[in-house]
Short mmCIF file of C-alpha atoms in Angstrom, two decimals:
data_model
loop_
_atom_site.label_atom_id
_atom_site.label_comp_id
_atom_site.label_asym_id
_atom_site.label_seq_id
_atom_site.Cartn_x
_atom_site.Cartn_y
_atom_site.Cartn_z
CA MET A 1085 0.00 0.00 0.00
CA PHE A 1086 1.40 3.41 -0.96
CA ASN A 1087 0.93 5.53 2.15
CA LYS A 1088 3.43 8.39 1.78
CA TYR A 1089 0.73 11.03 1.42
CA THR A 1090 0.84 14.30 3.34
CA PHE A 1091 -1.69 17.12 3.46
CA VAL A 1092 -0.70 20.47 2.00
CA ASP A 1093 -1.38 23.66 3.93
CA ASN A 1094 -4.86 25.19 3.99
CA LYS A 1095 -3.84 28.12 1.76
CA SER A 1096 -2.71 25.75 -1.02
CA ILE A 1097 -5.90 23.73 -0.70
CA SER A 1098 -7.95 26.91 -0.92
CA ASN A 1099 -6.08 28.04 -4.04
CA ARG A 1100 -6.65 24.74 -5.79
CA ALA A 1101 -10.26 24.43 -4.73
CA SER A 1102 -11.02 27.95 -5.96
CA LEU A 1103 -10.31 26.79 -9.50
CA VAL A 1104 -13.44 24.67 -9.58
CA ASP A 1105 -17.07 24.70 -8.52
CA ALA A 1106 -17.20 21.66 -6.24
CA ASP A 1107 -20.88 21.00 -6.84
CA VAL A 1108 -20.45 21.18 -10.61
CA LEU A 1109 -17.47 18.81 -10.50
CA LYS A 1110 -19.26 16.36 -8.20
CA ASN A 1111 -22.18 16.16 -10.61
CA ILE A 1112 -19.88 15.74 -13.62
CA ILE A 1113 -18.08 12.82 -11.98
CA VAL A 1114 -21.30 11.19 -10.77
CA ASN A 1115 -22.76 11.45 -14.27
CA LYS A 1116 -19.65 10.17 -16.06
CA LEU A 1117 -19.35 7.20 -13.70
CA GLY A 1118 -23.06 6.44 -13.96
CA LEU A 1119 -23.51 6.53 -10.18
CA ALA A 1120 -26.86 6.94 -8.48
CA LYS A 1121 -27.72 10.63 -8.27
CA ASN A 1122 -28.34 10.78 -4.53
CA SER A 1123 -26.77 12.51 -1.55
CA ASP A 1124 -24.72 9.44 -0.62
CA SER A 1125 -22.95 9.31 -3.98
CA LEU A 1126 -22.43 13.09 -4.09
CA ASN A 1127 -20.99 13.13 -0.57
CA LYS A 1128 -18.58 10.25 -1.29
CA VAL A 1129 -17.40 11.88 -4.52
CA GLY A 1130 -17.05 15.24 -2.74
CA ASP A 1131 -14.81 13.68 -0.09
CA ILE A 1132 -12.65 12.07 -2.79
CA ILE A 1133 -12.28 15.39 -4.64
CA ARG A 1134 -11.13 17.13 -1.45
CA ARG A 1135 -8.49 14.46 -0.87
CA ALA A 1136 -7.30 14.66 -4.47
CA LEU A 1137 -6.82 18.42 -4.16
CA SER A 1138 -5.11 18.32 -0.78
CA TRP A 1139 -2.76 15.32 -0.92
CA GLN A 1140 0.83 15.35 -2.02
CA CYS A 1141 3.78 12.99 -1.68
CA ASP A 1142 7.56 13.22 -1.63
CA GLU A 1143 7.98 13.33 -5.42
CA SER A 1144 6.53 16.33 -7.25
CA ILE A 1145 5.68 14.41 -10.43
CA LEU A 1146 3.66 11.90 -8.38
CA SER A 1147 1.87 14.71 -6.55
CA ALA A 1148 0.98 16.22 -9.94
CA GLU A 1149 -0.58 12.92 -11.02
CA ILE A 1150 -2.62 12.69 -7.81
CA ASN A 1151 -3.83 16.30 -8.02
CA ASP A 1152 -4.84 15.89 -11.68
CA LEU A 1153 -8.26 14.39 -10.95
CA ILE A 1154 -10.08 17.50 -12.17
CA ASP A 1155 -8.68 17.33 -15.70
CA ARG A 1156 -9.43 13.61 -15.87
CA PHE A 1157 -13.14 14.30 -15.69
CA ALA A 1158 -13.60 17.95 -16.58
CA PRO A 1159 -10.67 19.30 -18.63
CA ASP A 1160 -12.67 22.38 -19.59
CA ILE A 1161 -13.03 23.50 -15.96
CA GLN A 1162 -9.35 23.79 -15.11
CA SER A 1163 -6.77 24.91 -17.63
CA CYS A 1164 -3.06 25.56 -17.43
CA ASP A 1165 -2.05 29.15 -18.06
CA LEU A 1166 0.84 29.02 -20.53
CA LEU A 1167 0.76 32.76 -21.01
CA THR A 1168 2.22 33.64 -17.60
CA PRO A 1169 5.35 35.72 -18.25
CA PRO A 1170 8.68 34.05 -17.41
CA ALA A 1171 10.15 34.86 -13.99
CA PRO A 1172 12.38 38.00 -13.87
CA ASN A 1173 15.61 36.03 -13.36
CA VAL A 1174 14.79 33.29 -15.88
CA ASN A 1175 17.82 31.71 -17.65
CA SER A 1176 20.30 33.47 -15.37
CA ASN A 1177 23.44 31.47 -14.52
CA PRO A 1178 22.02 28.14 -15.77
CA LYS A 1179 23.30 24.87 -14.29
CA VAL A 1180 22.51 21.49 -15.79
CA LYS A 1181 22.91 17.83 -14.89
CA PHE A 1182 22.53 15.29 -17.68
CA GLU A 1183 20.93 12.10 -16.41
CA ARG A 1184 20.66 9.67 -19.36
CA HIS A 1185 20.16 9.24 -23.09
CA TYR A 1186 18.59 6.72 -25.47
CA PHE A 1187 20.91 6.93 -28.49
CA ASN A 1188 22.16 3.62 -29.84
CA SER A 1189 25.94 3.19 -29.74
CA ILE A 1190 26.11 2.33 -33.47
CA LEU A 1191 24.31 4.38 -36.12
CA THR A 1192 24.35 4.31 -39.92
CA PRO A 1193 25.90 7.23 -41.88
CA CYS A 1194 23.70 10.09 -43.14
CA HIS A 1195 20.81 8.83 -41.03
CA GLN A 1196 18.21 11.00 -39.31
CA VAL A 1197 17.84 9.89 -35.71
CA SER A 1198 15.73 11.05 -32.78
CA ALA A 1199 16.51 10.08 -29.19
CA ASN A 1200 15.78 11.50 -25.77
CA ILE A 1201 18.17 13.31 -23.47
CA ARG A 1202 17.06 13.59 -19.85
CA LEU A 1203 18.43 16.60 -18.02
CA GLN A 1204 17.84 18.35 -14.72
CA ASN A 1205 17.87 22.05 -13.87
CA ILE A 1206 20.24 22.20 -10.89
CA GLY A 1207 20.53 25.99 -10.88
CA ASP A 1208 18.53 28.57 -8.97
CA ALA A 1209 16.54 30.05 -11.88
CA SER A 1210 14.02 28.62 -14.31
CA TRP A 1211 14.88 27.78 -17.92
CA SER A 1212 12.74 29.16 -20.72
CA SER A 1213 12.58 29.11 -24.52
CA ARG A 1214 10.03 31.92 -24.69
CA THR A 1215 11.84 35.00 -23.42
CA GLY A 1216 11.91 36.74 -26.78
CA GLY A 1217 15.67 36.93 -27.15
CA LEU A 1218 17.47 35.21 -24.26
CA ASN A 1219 16.10 31.72 -24.88
CA LEU A 1220 17.74 28.50 -23.70
CA GLN A 1221 17.57 25.32 -25.73
CA LEU A 1222 19.13 21.86 -25.96
CA SER A 1223 21.84 21.70 -28.64
CA ALA A 1224 24.56 19.31 -29.78
CA CYS A 1225 27.41 18.92 -32.24
CA TRP A 1226 29.39 16.03 -33.71
CA LEU A 1227 33.07 15.75 -32.80
CA ASP A 1228 35.50 13.46 -34.62
CA GLN A 1229 37.99 11.23 -32.81
CA ASN A 1230 40.43 14.15 -32.61
CA GLY A 1231 37.87 16.35 -30.87
CA ARG A 1232 37.26 18.57 -33.90
CA LYS A 1233 33.77 19.45 -35.07
CA ALA A 1234 32.72 17.10 -37.86
CA GLU A 1235 32.04 18.94 -41.11
CA LEU A 1236 29.12 16.70 -42.04
CA GLY A 1237 26.33 15.72 -39.72
CA GLY A 1238 23.70 18.00 -38.33
CA VAL A 1239 21.70 18.69 -35.18
CA LYS A 1240 18.37 20.45 -34.80
CA PRO A 1241 18.23 22.22 -31.40
CA THR A 1242 15.24 21.43 -29.20
CA ARG A 1243 13.40 24.18 -27.37
CA PHE A 1244 11.85 23.70 -23.94
CA PRO A 1245 8.08 23.25 -24.43
CA VAL A 1246 7.40 24.73 -20.97
CA ASP A 1247 9.52 26.65 -18.48
CA ILE A 1248 11.63 24.28 -16.38
CA MET A 1249 11.78 25.30 -12.73
CA ALA A 1250 14.85 24.79 -10.57
CA GLY A 1251 15.14 21.16 -9.50
CA ARG A 1252 12.92 19.78 -12.27
CA SER A 1253 13.98 17.17 -14.84
CA ILE A 1254 12.67 16.76 -18.38
CA SER A 1255 13.27 14.37 -21.28
CA LEU A 1256 13.77 16.20 -24.59
CA PRO A 1257 13.91 14.48 -28.00
CA LEU A 1258 17.04 15.54 -29.89
CA ASN A 1259 16.90 15.20 -33.68
CA VAL A 1260 20.24 14.66 -35.40
CA THR A 1261 21.69 13.60 -38.75
CA THR A 1262 24.71 11.31 -38.47
CA PRO A 1263 27.99 12.14 -40.26
CA ALA A 1264 28.56 10.73 -43.75
CA VAL A 1265 32.02 9.28 -43.04
CA ILE A 1266 32.37 6.01 -41.15
CA GLY A 1267 34.23 6.30 -37.87
CA ASN A 1268 34.13 6.97 -34.15
CA TYR A 1269 32.44 10.17 -33.03
CA ILE A 1270 31.29 12.01 -29.96
CA LEU A 1271 27.83 13.54 -29.94
CA GLN A 1272 28.40 16.46 -27.58
CA VAL A 1273 25.14 17.63 -26.01
CA TYR A 1274 24.87 20.93 -24.17
CA LEU A 1275 22.61 23.73 -23.02
CA SER A 1276 22.87 26.64 -25.42
CA ASN A 1277 21.60 30.12 -26.06
CA GLU A 1278 19.42 30.98 -29.03
CA CYS A 1279 22.46 31.22 -31.31
CA GLY A 1280 23.51 27.67 -30.45
CA ASN A 1281 26.50 28.67 -28.31
CA LEU A 1282 27.32 26.69 -25.19
CA CYS A 1283 26.12 28.41 -22.02
CA SER A 1284 29.19 29.47 -20.10
CA GLY A 1285 30.11 27.28 -17.14
CA THR A 1286 27.59 24.52 -17.91
CA GLU A 1287 28.24 20.81 -18.17
CA VAL A 1288 28.46 19.00 -21.51
CA PHE A 1289 27.26 15.44 -22.16
CA ASN A 1290 29.61 13.40 -24.39
CA ILE A 1291 27.95 10.37 -26.03
CA PRO A 1292 30.35 8.00 -27.88
CA ILE A 1293 28.79 6.74 -31.14
CA TYR A 1294 30.26 4.64 -33.92
CA VAL A 1295 28.95 5.61 -37.34
CA GLY A 1296 29.14 2.63 -39.65
CA LEU A 1297 27.38 -0.50 -40.83
CA VAL A 1298 24.56 -1.62 -38.56
CA GLU A 1299 23.25 -5.17 -38.42
CA ASN A 1300 19.76 -5.29 -39.90
CA ALA A 1301 17.13 -5.32 -37.15
CA ASP A 1302 14.23 -7.78 -37.23
CA PHE A 1303 11.00 -6.00 -38.21
CA SER A 1304 9.01 -9.12 -39.12
CA HIS A 1305 6.84 -8.84 -35.98
CA ILE A 1306 6.22 -5.08 -36.28
CA TYR A 1307 3.05 -3.82 -37.94
CA GLN A 1308 2.28 -0.21 -38.87
CA ASN A 1309 -1.25 1.07 -39.45
CA PRO A 1310 -2.97 4.45 -39.81
CA SER A 1311 -4.35 6.14 -36.72
CA VAL A 1312 -7.45 4.47 -35.28
CA GLY A 1313 -8.92 7.69 -33.89
CA ASP A 1314 -8.96 9.45 -30.55
CA TYR A 1315 -7.79 8.32 -27.11
CA ALA A 1316 -10.89 6.24 -26.37
CA ALA A 1317 -10.90 4.56 -29.79
CA ASP A 1318 -7.21 3.72 -29.44
CA HIS A 1319 -7.80 2.12 -26.04
CA ALA A 1320 -10.70 0.12 -27.47
CA VAL A 1321 -8.44 -1.24 -30.22
CA ALA A 1322 -5.80 -2.16 -27.63
CA TYR A 1323 -8.40 -3.95 -25.50
CA LYS A 1324 -9.53 -6.09 -28.44
CA LEU A 1325 -5.92 -6.90 -29.31
CA ILE A 1326 -5.27 -8.05 -25.74
CA GLU A 1327 -8.46 -10.10 -25.65
CA THR A 1328 -7.46 -11.91 -28.84
CA PHE A 1329 -3.80 -12.29 -27.82
CA LEU A 1330 -4.58 -13.83 -24.42
CA LYS A 1331 -7.38 -16.14 -25.55
CA ASP A 1332 -5.14 -19.08 -26.45
CA ARG A 1333 -2.13 -18.16 -24.32
CA ILE A 1334 -3.35 -18.12 -20.71
CA ASN A 1335 -5.94 -20.12 -18.83
CA PRO A 1336 -9.21 -18.89 -17.31
CA GLY A 1337 -8.65 -17.81 -13.73
CA SER A 1338 -5.18 -16.42 -14.49
CA ARG A 1339 -4.16 -13.29 -12.61
CA ILE A 1340 -3.63 -9.95 -14.39
CA LEU A 1341 -2.00 -6.81 -12.96
CA GLU A 1342 -2.92 -3.48 -14.57
CA VAL A 1343 -0.48 -0.70 -13.68
CA GLY A 1344 -1.61 2.93 -13.79
CA SER A 1345 -5.23 1.86 -14.10
CA GLY A 1346 -6.85 5.02 -12.77
CA CYS A 1347 -10.54 4.53 -12.04
CA HIS A 1348 -11.21 2.57 -15.25
CA PRO A 1349 -9.01 -0.55 -15.41
CA GLN A 1350 -9.48 -1.87 -18.93
CA MET A 1351 -8.77 -5.44 -17.89
CA ALA A 1352 -11.78 -5.51 -15.55
CA TRP A 1353 -13.95 -6.31 -18.57
CA LEU A 1354 -12.09 -9.57 -19.26
CA THR A 1355 -14.51 -11.80 -17.39
CA ASP A 1356 -12.38 -14.97 -17.25
CA TYR A 1357 -9.51 -13.56 -15.20
CA ASP A 1358 -8.76 -12.11 -11.76
CA VAL A 1359 -7.54 -8.51 -12.02
CA VAL A 1360 -5.53 -6.34 -9.65
CA ALA A 1361 -5.65 -2.63 -10.59
CA THR A 1362 -2.94 -0.36 -9.22
CA ASP A 1363 -2.30 3.37 -9.39
CA ILE A 1364 -0.38 6.00 -7.44
CA SER A 1365 -3.61 7.98 -7.02
CA SER A 1366 -5.79 6.69 -4.21
CA PRO A 1367 -8.62 9.12 -5.12
CA LEU A 1368 -8.87 7.66 -8.64
CA LEU A 1369 -8.94 4.12 -7.25
CA GLU A 1370 -11.66 5.12 -4.80
CA LEU A 1371 -13.75 6.42 -7.69
CA GLY A 1372 -13.07 3.16 -9.51
CA SER A 1373 -14.37 1.14 -6.59
CA LEU A 1374 -17.57 3.23 -6.61
CA TYR A 1375 -17.97 2.71 -10.36
CA PHE A 1376 -17.42 -1.05 -10.44
CA GLY A 1377 -19.09 -1.75 -7.10
CA GLU A 1378 -19.96 -5.15 -5.74
CA ARG A 1379 -20.71 -6.72 -9.13
CA PHE A 1380 -16.95 -7.01 -9.78
CA LEU A 1381 -15.91 -7.64 -6.19
CA SER A 1382 -15.10 -11.33 -6.66
CA ARG A 1383 -12.48 -10.74 -9.40
CA LEU A 1384 -11.32 -7.12 -9.19
CA MET A 1385 -9.10 -5.56 -6.53
CA PHE A 1386 -7.84 -1.95 -6.29
CA VAL A 1387 -4.42 -1.41 -4.69
CA CYS A 1388 -2.76 1.98 -4.28
CA ALA A 1389 0.95 1.44 -4.96
CA ASN A 1390 4.05 2.91 -6.52
CA ALA A 1391 4.87 0.48 -9.33
CA LEU A 1392 8.61 0.97 -8.80
CA PHE A 1393 8.24 -0.35 -5.24
CA SER A 1394 5.60 -2.99 -5.68
CA PRO A 1395 3.97 -4.60 -2.64
CA PHE A 1396 3.49 -7.88 -4.53
CA VAL A 1397 5.69 -10.95 -4.22
CA ALA A 1398 7.70 -12.22 -7.17
CA GLU A 1399 5.99 -14.35 -9.83
CA SER A 1400 2.48 -13.33 -8.70
CA PHE A 1401 0.95 -12.59 -12.12
CA ASP A 1402 0.46 -14.24 -15.48
CA VAL A 1403 0.03 -10.94 -17.32
CA ILE A 1404 0.96 -7.31 -16.57
CA VAL A 1405 -0.65 -4.53 -18.61
CA LEU A 1406 0.06 -0.80 -18.88
CA PHE A 1407 -2.24 1.58 -20.79
CA SER A 1408 -0.67 4.99 -21.57
CA THR A 1409 1.49 4.65 -18.47
CA LEU A 1410 5.09 3.79 -19.34
CA HIS A 1411 6.03 7.24 -20.65
CA HIS A 1412 5.17 8.86 -17.31
CA PHE A 1413 8.10 7.07 -15.62
CA ALA A 1414 11.46 8.84 -15.76
CA GLU A 1415 13.28 5.50 -16.21
CA PRO A 1416 10.88 3.31 -18.21
CA GLU A 1417 13.39 0.48 -18.54
CA LEU A 1418 13.71 0.33 -14.74
CA LEU A 1419 9.93 0.10 -14.35
CA LEU A 1420 9.68 -2.73 -16.89
CA SER A 1421 12.57 -4.56 -15.27
CA GLN A 1422 10.90 -4.32 -11.86
CA LEU A 1423 7.54 -5.44 -13.21
CA SER A 1424 9.04 -8.41 -15.05
CA LYS A 1425 10.02 -9.87 -11.68
CA LEU A 1426 6.32 -10.14 -10.84
CA LEU A 1427 5.61 -12.34 -13.88
CA ARG A 1428 5.29 -16.08 -13.62
CA PRO A 1429 7.35 -18.15 -16.10
CA GLY A 1430 5.78 -17.84 -19.54
CA GLY A 1431 3.97 -14.63 -18.58
CA PHE A 1432 3.43 -11.55 -20.72
CA LEU A 1433 4.03 -7.83 -20.24
CA LEU A 1434 1.80 -5.71 -22.46
CA VAL A 1435 2.64 -2.03 -23.10
CA MET A 1436 -0.37 -0.34 -24.68
CA CYS A 1437 -1.18 3.03 -26.24
CA GLU A 1438 2.21 4.67 -25.75
CA PRO A 1439 2.93 7.92 -27.63
CA ILE A 1440 5.46 7.42 -30.41
CA GLY A 1441 7.19 10.30 -32.17
CA ASN A 1442 9.96 12.87 -31.83
CA THR A 1443 8.38 15.99 -30.33
CA LEU A 1444 6.73 17.17 -27.13
CA GLU A 1445 5.12 20.08 -28.94
CA THR A 1446 1.47 18.97 -28.76
CA ASP A 1447 -1.32 20.76 -26.90
CA VAL A 1448 -2.11 17.87 -24.55
CA THR A 1449 1.55 17.16 -23.76
CA ILE A 1450 2.33 20.82 -23.07
CA ARG A 1451 -0.76 21.10 -20.85
CA ASP A 1452 0.36 18.13 -18.71
CA LEU A 1453 4.00 19.26 -18.58
CA CYS A 1454 2.78 22.63 -17.37
CA LYS A 1455 0.97 20.92 -14.50
CA GLY A 1456 4.17 19.14 -13.42
CA ILE A 1457 3.34 15.72 -14.88
CA ASN A 1458 6.27 13.81 -16.36
CA GLU A 1459 5.68 13.47 -20.10
CA GLN A 1460 7.96 11.75 -22.60
CA VAL A 1461 7.66 10.59 -26.19
CA PHE A 1462 9.93 7.96 -27.73
CA CYS A 1463 10.52 6.75 -31.28
CA LEU A 1464 10.39 3.06 -32.22
CA GLU A 1465 14.16 2.55 -31.89
CA GLU A 1466 14.05 3.97 -28.37
CA TYR A 1467 11.18 1.73 -27.31
CA ARG A 1468 13.07 -1.29 -28.63
CA LYS A 1469 16.15 -0.20 -26.69
CA ILE A 1470 14.05 0.25 -23.53
CA PHE A 1471 12.61 -3.26 -23.93
CA GLU A 1472 16.11 -4.67 -24.47
CA LEU A 1473 17.49 -2.89 -21.40
CA ALA A 1474 14.68 -4.47 -19.38
CA SER A 1475 15.62 -7.93 -20.78
CA LEU A 1476 12.22 -8.33 -22.43
CA ARG A 1477 11.61 -10.14 -25.71
CA GLU A 1478 9.30 -8.67 -28.35
CA GLU A 1479 6.44 -10.88 -29.49
CA ILE A 1480 4.37 -8.34 -31.44
CA ILE A 1481 4.62 -4.58 -31.89
CA GLN A 1482 1.75 -2.69 -33.51
CA ILE A 1483 1.89 1.01 -34.31
CA ASP A 1484 -1.42 2.74 -35.01
CA GLY A 1485 -0.58 6.25 -36.12
CA SER A 1486 1.21 7.76 -33.12
CA SER A 1487 0.28 4.97 -30.69
CA LEU A 1488 2.53 2.01 -29.92
CA LYS A 1489 1.30 -1.34 -28.60
CA ALA A 1490 3.86 -3.96 -27.60
CA PHE A 1491 3.41 -7.58 -26.50
CA LEU A 1492 6.48 -8.65 -24.56
CA THR A 1493 7.68 -11.68 -22.64
CA ILE A 1494 10.61 -12.46 -20.34
#
């Protein structure tokens, strides 16, 4: 049980609560969950809303997830103000710590590649790419084995989609073109000003890469399709894929863990299996228990837990499923590695509806980043590297537009 919640001060609660009309929100949630429209349901939902607005935990990105209940049900009520002017001392004396990258160590010549760099603001001032002249951005250059800048090979700088406060980390996709000449190179990544010049006194991140012939990867199990529609339609497609995939692979009565389930665990509708639904947000799980009620009690359990520190014993589950969850974890390979320990021999780990691409510049992503939620987007090569780092084997990968669905096994 995840129990590291603390209550924020009354002033903070008041500020958050003032953003919404509690009665309006209660009725929206009751209606969307199809609950009985009586005082008992409204009071229970009201109590859950108050907890969602007033709880926090020791990690800011987890607190942001917990406090995001309003947007889950009524995104039009609460919006993130992206127009707030940058702080007066923004971009002053920047300090950076580079945490990790997802570039492969061998790349083909003259190849366009996108991979994420995770970096942390360890200075005292925020970073911003919207100051109108003093912008910061993520840049890089290719160095040959003698430390000279390579003449061929390009890098497109990446701007910060939102202002990055002191102490915050973010994963930014960096789009590069590899040099034309085979050899050993360093991709030198750094924080730069708008002209691409290294910010004085800041750390650089040197990534060794060999540019040469790359062994052909196996794509025989990877299928690409057009987009299937919006978020709900994409989840419906994933559900049907899982239903078909599991039909002849696991037995009735098998146990499924759904990580990051929120209040609507998709696997609850698979009637032949026992399902444990977990999430970091206790308020969402409480709403889920109200929605599903006693009719699912015999085969559905809600457990509030941090998936990185699971309360379950090893080899407890036949299947583990994540819907639109993996990209919220700063180290996705670590999460998958931890979860794989919970699988029984011959079990499956299913990663569904993950964003695939090379930019954070979408309205929904920027909105959630602004609220403090950890958002990342990976390309196919990065997902495959993440699966490999977690020692998982790919069974099937399906890409529907910008949504990746992967069926993995240990």
